Amino acid sequence: MTIAASFIFGTIIGSFLNVCIYRIPRGISLVHPARSFCPNCKHLIPWHRNFPILSWLLLRGRCGHCHAPISRLYLIVETLTALLFAAAAVLVPLPTLLSVWVILSILVVTTFVDLEFFIIPDALSKSGIAAGLLLSLITPQLHKTSSPLVAVVLSLSGAFSGAIILFLISEFGKLAFGRYKVRSERPTEFSFHVLLPDERQILIDREPFLWSEHFFRKSDRIIIHADEVNINGAQYENIDLTFFHDRLVTSRETILLDQITHLSGHTAFAQFPREAMGLGDVKLIAAIGTFVGWKGILFTIAAASFLGAAFGIMAIALGKRERSAKIPFGPYLAIATVIWLFWGETLVSFYQESLLRL
């Protein structure tokens, strides 16, 4: 397929990927409504205003109906997908081109969803695993073999090795970096609030700390040393409050969170749980592994870790990110996977030749 045709096809797929990026994390069906709609006025976009890239440019990034601004993300996703598809047409052999386009599409969606929501939906990872296994069976050349059986074995080895490695990294990371502390020079106000039946938050100096962002395991807990605190009208001083997902434990009592009608006080120290890596990353690397095999997985994890560390250190040094801020790992896995798909074998050969020269 020519580069131009691949680019045009990529813009069309990119337009669909924009639909996935917007709808999947919000729980909106990909089928109904069938046509794209404006996020602001919900007006269905007619076909003549829905040409990838061109429509956004001609309408100057605005809805043709309500004239509200349309995010540049739509233009970025369509252009990026088109460039990736065109690059794949140049760098990837024809028998495996379709397979590479599939994983590239999955990576584009997971990257932008992870950047915005800090999640990787299971639907994407599970679809990726199923697609990777099926395409390995149909086009074993994806794993540099002519045997469908060998290709499926290599595909499974990539999925399992990737998932096991990242799961172990996640567990060790939890032990080493599974908590962060909030301190202040003098006691500051804090309070507990129920937002929804499944969502609570603690405010410390008006900064929110949500349950959904901190509780992932039964063992997770938030510890606050209160200089003074009022719990349902009872006043306490110099006491530790240990919040679990469903209850509060102190040296005086244990109370279910649903039974707390009022809790506020002052604190200079709080400790919060955090995950070194989400299970979404573990499932994503399993999907990637079905396409790249165990060799590609080793490269992808190493390269993604290097990229994530480098960008994280740079962002902290430039003051763009706090040390305790969440960093989505999915985008780095995606970048590393693209490097492997396009230049992995070349890089490995270069590395091996360099070792022989030593």
CSV table of C-alpha atoms in Angstrom, one decimal:
chain,number,residue,atom,x,y,z
A,1,MET,CA,0.0,0.0,0.0
A,2,THR,CA,1.4,3.4,-0.9
A,3,ILE,CA,2.4,6.0,1.8
A,4,ALA,CA,-0.4,8.4,0.7
A,5,ALA,CA,-3.1,5.7,0.8
A,6,SER,CA,-1.9,4.6,4.3
A,7,PHE,CA,-1.9,8.2,5.5
A,8,ILE,CA,-5.5,8.8,4.3
A,9,PHE,CA,-6.6,5.5,5.7
A,10,GLY,CA,-4.9,6.5,9.0
A,11,THR,CA,-6.9,9.7,9.1
A,12,ILE,CA,-10.2,7.7,8.8
A,13,ILE,CA,-9.1,5.3,11.5
A,14,GLY,CA,-8.0,8.3,13.6
A,15,SER,CA,-11.4,9.8,13.4
A,16,PHE,CA,-12.9,6.6,14.8
A,17,LEU,CA,-10.2,6.5,17.5
A,18,ASN,CA,-11.4,9.9,18.6
A,19,VAL,CA,-14.8,8.5,19.1
A,20,CYS,CA,-13.3,5.7,21.2
A,21,ILE,CA,-11.2,8.1,23.3
A,22,TYR,CA,-14.2,10.2,24.1
A,23,ARG,CA,-16.9,7.6,24.6
A,24,ILE,CA,-15.2,4.5,26.2
A,25,PRO,CA,-14.0,6.2,29.5
A,26,ARG,CA,-17.4,8.0,29.8
A,27,GLY,CA,-19.4,4.8,29.3
A,28,ILE,CA,-21.0,5.9,26.1
A,29,SER,CA,-21.8,3.3,23.5
A,30,LEU,CA,-19.7,3.2,20.3
A,31,VAL,CA,-22.8,2.3,18.3
A,32,HIS,CA,-25.5,4.7,19.5
A,33,PRO,CA,-25.5,7.4,18.4
A,34,ALA,CA,-23.9,6.1,15.2
A,35,ARG,CA,-22.6,9.5,14.1
A,36,SER,CA,-20.2,11.7,15.9
A,37,PHE,CA,-21.7,14.6,17.9
A,38,CYS,CA,-20.5,17.9,19.3
A,39,PRO,CA,-19.4,17.5,23.0
A,40,ASN,CA,-21.0,20.9,23.8
A,41,CYS,CA,-24.4,21.0,22.1
A,42,LYS,CA,-24.7,17.2,21.3
A,43,HIS,CA,-25.7,18.1,17.7
A,44,LEU,CA,-25.0,15.2,15.3
A,45,ILE,CA,-22.2,16.2,12.9
A,46,PRO,CA,-23.3,15.8,9.2
A,47,TRP,CA,-21.0,13.9,6.9
A,48,HIS,CA,-19.8,17.0,5.0
A,49,ARG,CA,-18.4,18.4,8.2
A,50,ASN,CA,-16.8,15.2,9.4
A,51,PHE,CA,-13.8,14.9,7.1
A,52,PRO,CA,-10.7,13.9,9.2
A,53,ILE,CA,-8.2,16.8,9.7
A,54,LEU,CA,-9.8,19.0,7.0
A,55,SER,CA,-13.0,19.7,8.8
A,56,TRP,CA,-11.3,20.8,12.0
A,57,LEU,CA,-9.0,23.1,10.0
A,58,LEU,CA,-11.8,24.5,7.8
A,59,LEU,CA,-14.1,25.1,10.8
A,60,ARG,CA,-11.1,26.6,12.7
A,61,GLY,CA,-11.6,24.2,15.5
A,62,ARG,CA,-15.2,25.0,16.2
A,63,CYS,CA,-18.5,23.2,16.0
A,64,GLY,CA,-20.3,24.1,12.8
A,65,HIS,CA,-23.7,24.2,14.7
A,66,CYS,CA,-23.1,26.0,18.0
A,67,HIS,CA,-19.6,27.4,17.2
A,68,ALA,CA,-18.2,26.1,20.5
A,69,PRO,CA,-14.5,25.3,20.5
A,70,ILE,CA,-13.6,21.7,19.6
A,71,SER,CA,-10.5,20.4,21.3
A,72,ARG,CA,-7.2,20.2,19.4
A,73,LEU,CA,-7.0,16.6,20.6
A,74,TYR,CA,-9.2,15.6,17.6
A,75,LEU,CA,-6.8,17.1,15.1
A,76,ILE,CA,-3.8,15.6,17.0
A,77,VAL,CA,-5.2,12.1,17.2
A,78,GLU,CA,-6.1,12.0,13.5
A,79,THR,CA,-2.8,13.4,12.4
A,80,LEU,CA,-0.8,11.1,14.7
A,81,THR,CA,-2.7,8.0,13.6
A,82,ALA,CA,-2.2,9.0,9.9
A,83,LEU,CA,1.6,9.5,10.5
A,84,LEU,CA,1.9,6.2,12.3
A,85,PHE,CA,0.0,4.3,9.6
A,86,ALA,CA,2.2,5.8,6.9
A,87,ALA,CA,5.4,5.1,8.8
A,88,ALA,CA,4.2,1.5,9.3
A,89,ALA,CA,3.6,1.1,5.6
A,90,VAL,CA,7.2,2.1,5.0
A,91,LEU,CA,8.9,0.2,7.8
A,92,VAL,CA,6.8,-3.0,8.3
A,93,PRO,CA,6.6,-5.9,5.8
A,94,LEU,CA,3.2,-6.3,4.1
A,95,PRO,CA,2.1,-9.6,5.7
A,96,THR,CA,2.2,-8.0,9.2
A,97,LEU,CA,1.1,-4.5,8.3
A,98,LEU,CA,-2.6,-5.0,9.3
A,99,SER,CA,-1.5,-6.5,12.7
A,100,VAL,CA,0.8,-3.5,13.4
A,101,TRP,CA,-2.0,-1.1,12.4
A,102,VAL,CA,-4.3,-2.8,15.0
A,103,ILE,CA,-1.9,-2.5,17.9
A,104,LEU,CA,-1.0,1.1,16.9
A,105,SER,CA,-4.7,1.9,17.0
A,106,ILE,CA,-5.1,0.4,20.5
A,107,LEU,CA,-2.0,2.3,21.7
A,108,VAL,CA,-3.3,5.6,20.5
A,109,VAL,CA,-6.6,5.2,22.3
A,110,THR,CA,-5.0,3.9,25.6
A,111,THR,CA,-2.4,6.7,25.5
A,112,PHE,CA,-4.9,9.6,25.3
A,113,VAL,CA,-7.4,8.0,27.7
A,114,ASP,CA,-4.6,7.4,30.2
A,115,LEU,CA,-3.3,10.9,29.9
A,116,GLU,CA,-6.7,12.4,30.7
A,117,PHE,CA,-8.3,9.9,33.1
A,118,PHE,CA,-5.3,8.0,34.5
A,119,ILE,CA,-7.0,4.7,33.6
A,120,ILE,CA,-6.6,2.1,30.9
A,121,PRO,CA,-10.1,0.5,30.3
A,122,ASP,CA,-10.2,-3.3,30.4
A,123,ALA,CA,-12.2,-3.3,27.2
A,124,LEU,CA,-9.1,-2.0,25.3
A,125,SER,CA,-6.6,-4.4,26.9
A,126,LYS,CA,-8.9,-7.5,26.5
A,127,SER,CA,-9.7,-6.6,22.9
A,128,GLY,CA,-5.9,-6.2,22.3
A,129,ILE,CA,-5.2,-9.6,23.8
A,130,ALA,CA,-7.9,-11.3,21.7
A,131,ALA,CA,-6.7,-9.5,18.5
A,132,GLY,CA,-3.1,-10.2,19.2
A,133,LEU,CA,-3.7,-14.0,19.6
A,134,LEU,CA,-6.0,-14.1,16.5
A,135,LEU,CA,-3.6,-12.1,14.3
A,136,SER,CA,-0.6,-14.2,15.5
A,137,LEU,CA,-2.5,-17.3,14.3
A,138,ILE,CA,-3.5,-15.8,11.0
A,139,THR,CA,-0.2,-14.0,10.2
A,140,PRO,CA,2.6,-15.9,12.1
A,141,GLN,CA,5.1,-13.6,10.3
A,142,LEU,CA,4.3,-11.2,13.1
A,143,HIS,CA,6.6,-13.3,15.2
A,144,LYS,CA,9.2,-14.0,12.5
A,145,THR,CA,7.9,-17.6,11.9
A,146,SER,CA,5.9,-19.5,9.3
A,147,SER,CA,4.2,-21.7,11.9
A,148,PRO,CA,0.9,-20.6,13.3
A,149,LEU,CA,1.3,-22.8,16.4
A,150,VAL,CA,4.8,-21.3,17.1
A,151,ALA,CA,3.4,-17.8,16.6
A,152,VAL,CA,0.6,-18.4,19.1
A,153,VAL,CA,3.1,-19.8,21.7
A,154,LEU,CA,5.3,-16.7,21.2
A,155,SER,CA,2.3,-14.5,21.5
A,156,LEU,CA,1.2,-16.1,24.8
A,157,SER,CA,4.8,-16.0,26.1
A,158,GLY,CA,4.8,-12.3,25.4
A,159,ALA,CA,1.5,-11.8,27.2
A,160,PHE,CA,2.4,-13.8,30.3
A,161,SER,CA,6.0,-12.6,30.6
A,162,GLY,CA,4.9,-8.9,30.3
A,163,ALA,CA,2.1,-9.3,32.8
A,164,ILE,CA,4.3,-11.1,35.3
A,165,ILE,CA,7.2,-8.7,35.1
A,166,LEU,CA,5.0,-5.6,35.5
A,167,PHE,CA,2.9,-7.2,38.3
A,168,LEU,CA,6.1,-7.9,40.2
A,169,ILE,CA,7.4,-4.4,39.6
A,170,SER,CA,4.0,-3.1,40.9
A,171,GLU,CA,4.2,-5.2,44.0
A,172,PHE,CA,7.8,-4.2,44.8
A,173,GLY,CA,7.0,-0.6,44.0
A,174,LYS,CA,4.1,-0.7,46.4
A,175,LEU,CA,6.5,-1.9,49.2
A,176,ALA,CA,9.1,0.8,48.4
A,177,PHE,CA,6.9,3.8,47.3
A,178,GLY,CA,3.4,2.8,48.4
A,179,ARG,CA,2.8,5.9,50.5
A,180,TYR,CA,3.3,9.6,50.4
A,181,LYS,CA,3.2,12.2,53.2
A,182,VAL,CA,1.6,15.6,53.5
A,183,ARG,CA,3.2,17.9,56.1
A,184,SER,CA,2.7,21.5,57.1
A,185,GLU,CA,4.7,23.7,59.5
A,186,ARG,CA,1.7,24.5,61.5
A,187,PRO,CA,-1.7,22.7,61.9
A,188,THR,CA,-4.1,23.3,59.1
A,189,GLU,CA,-7.8,22.6,58.7
A,190,PHE,CA,-9.0,19.2,57.4
A,191,SER,CA,-12.4,17.6,57.0
A,192,PHE,CA,-14.1,14.4,55.8
A,193,HIS,CA,-16.9,14.4,53.3
A,194,VAL,CA,-19.2,11.8,51.6
A,195,LEU,CA,-19.6,12.9,47.9
A,196,LEU,CA,-21.4,9.8,46.5
A,197,PRO,CA,-22.3,6.4,47.9
A,198,ASP,CA,-19.0,5.0,46.6
A,199,GLU,CA,-16.9,8.2,46.8
A,200,ARG,CA,-15.5,10.1,49.8
A,201,GLN,CA,-12.9,12.7,50.2
A,202,ILE,CA,-10.7,14.4,52.8
A,203,LEU,CA,-9.9,18.1,52.4
A,204,ILE,CA,-6.7,19.3,53.8
A,205,ASP,CA,-6.3,23.1,53.5
A,206,ARG,CA,-9.0,22.8,50.9
A,207,GLU,CA,-7.0,20.4,48.8
A,208,PRO,CA,-9.2,17.3,48.0
A,209,PHE,CA,-7.9,13.7,48.4
A,210,LEU,CA,-10.4,11.3,46.8
A,211,TRP,CA,-11.1,7.7,47.9
A,212,SER,CA,-11.2,6.6,44.3
A,213,GLU,CA,-7.6,7.8,43.8
A,214,HIS,CA,-6.1,6.2,46.9
A,215,PHE,CA,-8.0,2.9,47.8
A,216,PHE,CA,-7.1,0.0,45.5
A,217,ARG,CA,-6.4,-2.8,48.1
A,218,LYS,CA,-8.0,-3.8,51.3
A,219,SER,CA,-4.8,-3.0,53.1
A,220,ASP,CA,-4.7,0.6,51.9
A,221,ARG,CA,-5.2,3.2,54.6
A,222,ILE,CA,-5.0,7.0,55.2
A,223,ILE,CA,-3.4,8.1,58.5
A,224,ILE,CA,-4.0,11.6,59.8
A,225,HIS,CA,-2.5,12.8,63.1
A,226,ALA,CA,-5.0,15.2,64.4
A,227,ASP,CA,-4.0,17.9,66.8
A,228,GLU,CA,-7.7,18.3,67.5
A,229,VAL,CA,-10.7,16.8,65.8
A,230,ASN,CA,-14.5,16.7,66.1
A,231,ILE,CA,-16.2,13.4,65.2
A,232,ASN,CA,-20.0,13.5,65.3
A,233,GLY,CA,-19.9,16.1,68.1
A,234,ALA,CA,-17.2,14.3,70.2
A,235,GLN,CA,-14.0,16.3,70.7
A,236,TYR,CA,-10.5,14.7,70.7
A,237,GLU,CA,-7.0,16.0,70.9
A,238,ASN,CA,-3.6,14.6,69.8
A,239,ILE,CA,-5.1,11.5,68.2
A,240,ASP,CA,-4.3,9.3,65.1
A,241,LEU,CA,-7.1,8.7,62.7
A,242,THR,CA,-6.8,5.7,60.4
A,243,PHE,CA,-9.2,5.7,57.5
A,244,PHE,CA,-9.8,2.4,55.7
A,245,HIS,CA,-12.1,2.2,52.6
A,246,ASP,CA,-15.2,1.7,54.7
A,247,ARG,CA,-14.3,2.6,58.3
A,248,LEU,CA,-12.4,4.9,60.6
A,249,VAL,CA,-10.3,3.5,63.4
A,250,THR,CA,-8.9,5.5,66.3
A,251,SER,CA,-7.6,4.6,69.8
A,252,ARG,CA,-11.1,5.4,71.1
A,253,GLU,CA,-13.4,3.7,68.6
A,254,THR,CA,-14.1,2.1,65.2
A,255,ILE,CA,-16.9,3.8,63.2
A,256,LEU,CA,-18.2,3.0,59.7
A,257,LEU,CA,-17.7,5.9,57.3
A,258,ASP,CA,-21.4,5.9,56.5
A,259,GLN,CA,-22.1,6.7,60.2
A,260,ILE,CA,-19.9,9.9,60.2
A,261,THR,CA,-22.1,13.0,60.0
A,262,HIS,CA,-19.4,15.4,60.8
A,263,LEU,CA,-15.6,15.2,61.0
A,264,SER,CA,-13.3,18.2,61.0
A,265,GLY,CA,-10.2,19.4,62.8
A,266,HIS,CA,-6.5,20.5,62.4
A,267,THR,CA,-3.5,18.5,61.4
A,268,ALA,CA,0.1,19.0,60.4
A,269,PHE,CA,0.7,15.4,59.2
A,270,ALA,CA,-1.1,13.0,56.9
A,271,GLN,CA,0.0,9.8,55.1
A,272,PHE,CA,-1.8,8.5,51.9
A,273,PRO,CA,-1.4,5.2,50.1
A,274,ARG,CA,-0.5,5.1,46.4
A,275,GLU,CA,0.2,2.5,43.7
A,276,ALA,CA,3.5,2.3,42.0
A,277,MET,CA,1.7,1.1,38.9
A,278,GLY,CA,-2.0,0.4,38.1
A,279,LEU,CA,-3.3,-3.0,37.1
A,280,GLY,CA,-4.4,-1.4,33.9
A,281,ASP,CA,-0.7,-1.2,32.8
A,282,VAL,CA,-0.3,-4.9,33.6
A,283,LYS,CA,-3.2,-5.8,31.4
A,284,LEU,CA,-2.0,-3.4,28.6
A,285,ILE,CA,1.5,-5.0,28.6
A,286,ALA,CA,-0.2,-8.4,28.2
A,287,ALA,CA,-2.0,-7.1,25.1
A,288,ILE,CA,1.2,-5.6,23.7
A,289,GLY,CA,3.0,-8.9,24.4
A,290,THR,CA,0.6,-10.9,22.2
A,291,PHE,CA,1.9,-8.7,19.3
A,292,VAL,CA,5.6,-8.4,20.1
A,293,GLY,CA,6.4,-11.7,21.9
A,294,TRP,CA,8.7,-12.0,24.9
A,295,LYS,CA,11.8,-10.4,23.2
A,296,GLY,CA,9.7,-7.3,22.4
A,297,ILE,CA,8.3,-7.2,25.9
A,298,LEU,CA,11.8,-7.1,27.5
A,299,PHE,CA,12.7,-4.2,25.3
A,300,THR,CA,9.4,-2.4,25.7
A,301,ILE,CA,9.4,-2.6,29.5
A,302,ALA,CA,13.1,-1.4,29.7
A,303,ALA,CA,12.6,1.4,27.2
A,304,ALA,CA,9.3,2.6,28.8
A,305,SER,CA,10.9,2.6,32.3
A,306,PHE,CA,13.8,4.7,31.0
A,307,LEU,CA,11.5,7.1,29.1
A,308,GLY,CA,9.2,7.5,32.1
A,309,ALA,CA,12.1,8.1,34.5
A,310,ALA,CA,13.7,10.6,32.2
A,311,PHE,CA,10.5,12.6,31.6
A,312,GLY,CA,9.5,12.4,35.2
A,313,ILE,CA,12.9,13.7,36.5
A,314,MET,CA,12.9,16.5,33.8
A,315,ALA,CA,9.3,17.5,34.8
A,316,ILE,CA,10.2,17.7,38.5
A,317,ALA,CA,13.4,19.6,37.8
A,318,LEU,CA,11.5,22.2,35.7
A,319,GLY,CA,8.9,22.5,38.4
A,320,LYS,CA,6.1,21.1,36.2
A,321,ARG,CA,5.2,18.2,38.4
A,322,GLU,CA,5.3,17.4,42.1
A,323,ARG,CA,7.2,14.4,43.3
A,324,SER,CA,4.0,12.8,44.6
A,325,ALA,CA,2.0,13.5,41.4
A,326,LYS,CA,0.6,10.5,39.5
A,327,ILE,CA,2.4,9.7,36.3
A,328,PRO,CA,0.6,7.7,33.6
A,329,PHE,CA,2.8,4.8,32.5
A,330,GLY,CA,0.6,3.8,29.5
A,331,PRO,CA,2.0,6.5,27.1
A,332,TYR,CA,5.6,5.4,27.8
A,333,LEU,CA,4.6,1.8,27.1
A,334,ALA,CA,3.0,2.9,23.9
A,335,ILE,CA,6.1,4.9,22.7
A,336,ALA,CA,8.4,2.0,23.6
A,337,THR,CA,6.2,-0.4,21.7
A,338,VAL,CA,6.3,1.8,18.6
A,339,ILE,CA,10.1,2.0,18.8
A,340,TRP,CA,10.2,-1.8,18.9
A,341,LEU,CA,7.7,-2.3,16.1
A,342,PHE,CA,9.6,0.1,13.8
A,343,TRP,CA,13.2,-0.3,14.8
A,344,GLY,CA,13.5,-3.0,17.4
A,345,GLU,CA,15.3,-5.6,15.4
A,346,THR,CA,17.7,-3.0,14.1
A,347,LEU,CA,18.5,-1.7,17.6
A,348,VAL,CA,19.1,-5.2,18.9
A,349,SER,CA,21.4,-6.0,16.0
A,350,PHE,CA,23.3,-2.8,16.6
A,351,TYR,CA,23.6,-3.5,20.3
A,352,GLN,CA,24.9,-7.1,19.7
A,353,GLU,CA,27.4,-5.8,17.2
A,354,SER,CA,28.6,-3.2,19.6
A,355,LEU,CA,29.2,-5.9,22.3
A,356,LEU,CA,31.2,-8.0,19.8
A,357,ARG,CA,33.5,-5.0,19.1
A,358,LEU,CA,34.4,-4.6,22.8
